[in-house]
Amino acid sequence: MSRAEIAIVGAAETTRMGKVPELSQTGLHADAALNAMADCGLSPADIDGVATAGHDVAEIIQYLGITPTWYDGTSVGGCSFITLVRHAAAAIATGLCKTVLITHGESGRSQNRGHRPIFPSMQQQEFESIYGPLFPPSRFTLPVMRKMKDDGLTIEQLAMVAVVQREWASHHPRATAHDPITVEDVLSSKMIAYPFRKLMCCLVSDGGGALILTSAERARDFPTKPVYLRGLGGESIEGPMISQMESFSSSKAFRVSGKMAFDSAGITHADVDHLMVYDAFAHLPIYGLEDLGFVERGEGGAFIAEGHTRPGGKLPLNTNGGGLSYMHSGMYGMFALQESVRQMRGLSPAQVEGAKLSVVQGVGGMFSAASTAVLTNQDQW
């Protein structure tokens, strides 16, 4: 029998999401952080560890009036916040701090940034941008088209990812897009970069979120229902250039981080009740299903198209609607974590009945990095 060591005790998103022109990126961080503190009854004086990505961690610390004994500004793209959960857990476990705040804020729509994103890398600029691909829609086309050729992924299966996730989003009052869509709607939406149509691409939103972690022992004293980390999760990086992937049909970083997380948690795929896979574009849940080992290579598209991940399916996936329908600020991983926490607390508007274990998997860059976390509402196993 093993006992949980680290718990999430506070979790919240910004008060508003979608279009929030009155708040800067720093303001979005602060709004989310204060909401997460209010969620679990803490104040800035109670926080001694701070982590964030895509923003100067020192600025967030000073703005909130926190004096930390540990901080982390690791920024590897949208999965950074899943990575930071792992780093925070290690810091707490080794006594570097007791209570960690992880913040995210991004003015993706209103562009009140004050900071520039980490992309493109120098290698991307030197070796890839000169050939035309400048933004994620055009960079992600290369692996997807190869996967369609090698593994038989169809354009209709890509469209079904958006259709199914819109079904989940319809349950969430805070989701940006609620109206049902069909495969025909997706395939008739504006072409962005083949094979991506507009409805296969993520939203562009303002918003943020925050988490508060502490030891499982201390978590018993909080008013919120703790969500425990099962194991320490996994993280990996393959490299910034999508043209240099080991395989265009599979993400090495996905495979490495996923196996690490499953091994650390001591779980099998049959133990997973709920799954969140970062979906900046419609192909990513398909890669996630395959590279995490839920289905064989080449079977992810059909698995979703057959209805296994939709409401009532055997593997609920992206139950908030994902980056395609819920929200996508630019670095989406925090929102995947928020929905996982809601599911483990039993508070999601699209609640999976009886869910005890959730896996969160994220991508950073264009298959550059990956992080995987395993969350549970059980304190021992």
XYZ file of C-alpha atoms in Angstrom, residues 24-27 29 52-60 63 75 105-108 111-119 329 331:
31
model
C -2.596 42.828 -18.875
C -0.833 39.497 -18.927
C 0.430 40.232 -15.411
C -3.111 41.054 -14.340
C -1.660 35.908 -13.628
C 5.322 30.134 -13.877
C 6.114 29.932 -17.593
C 6.100 32.412 -20.454
C 6.470 35.294 -18.023
C 9.196 36.593 -15.717
C 8.716 34.642 -12.490
C 10.368 37.469 -10.516
C 7.720 39.911 -11.728
C 4.889 37.623 -10.599
C 3.543 41.758 -7.969
C 9.241 27.538 -20.089
C -1.855 34.213 -17.579
C -1.883 35.037 -21.268
C -3.482 37.765 -23.324
C -3.637 35.676 -26.463
C -2.362 40.944 -27.036
C -1.789 42.809 -23.762
C 1.310 40.695 -23.355
C 4.292 42.740 -22.244
C 6.287 39.569 -22.918
C 6.934 37.654 -26.087
C 6.426 33.910 -26.388
C 9.470 31.614 -26.542
C 8.902 30.638 -30.169
C -4.658 31.267 -24.487
C -0.129 27.879 -23.559
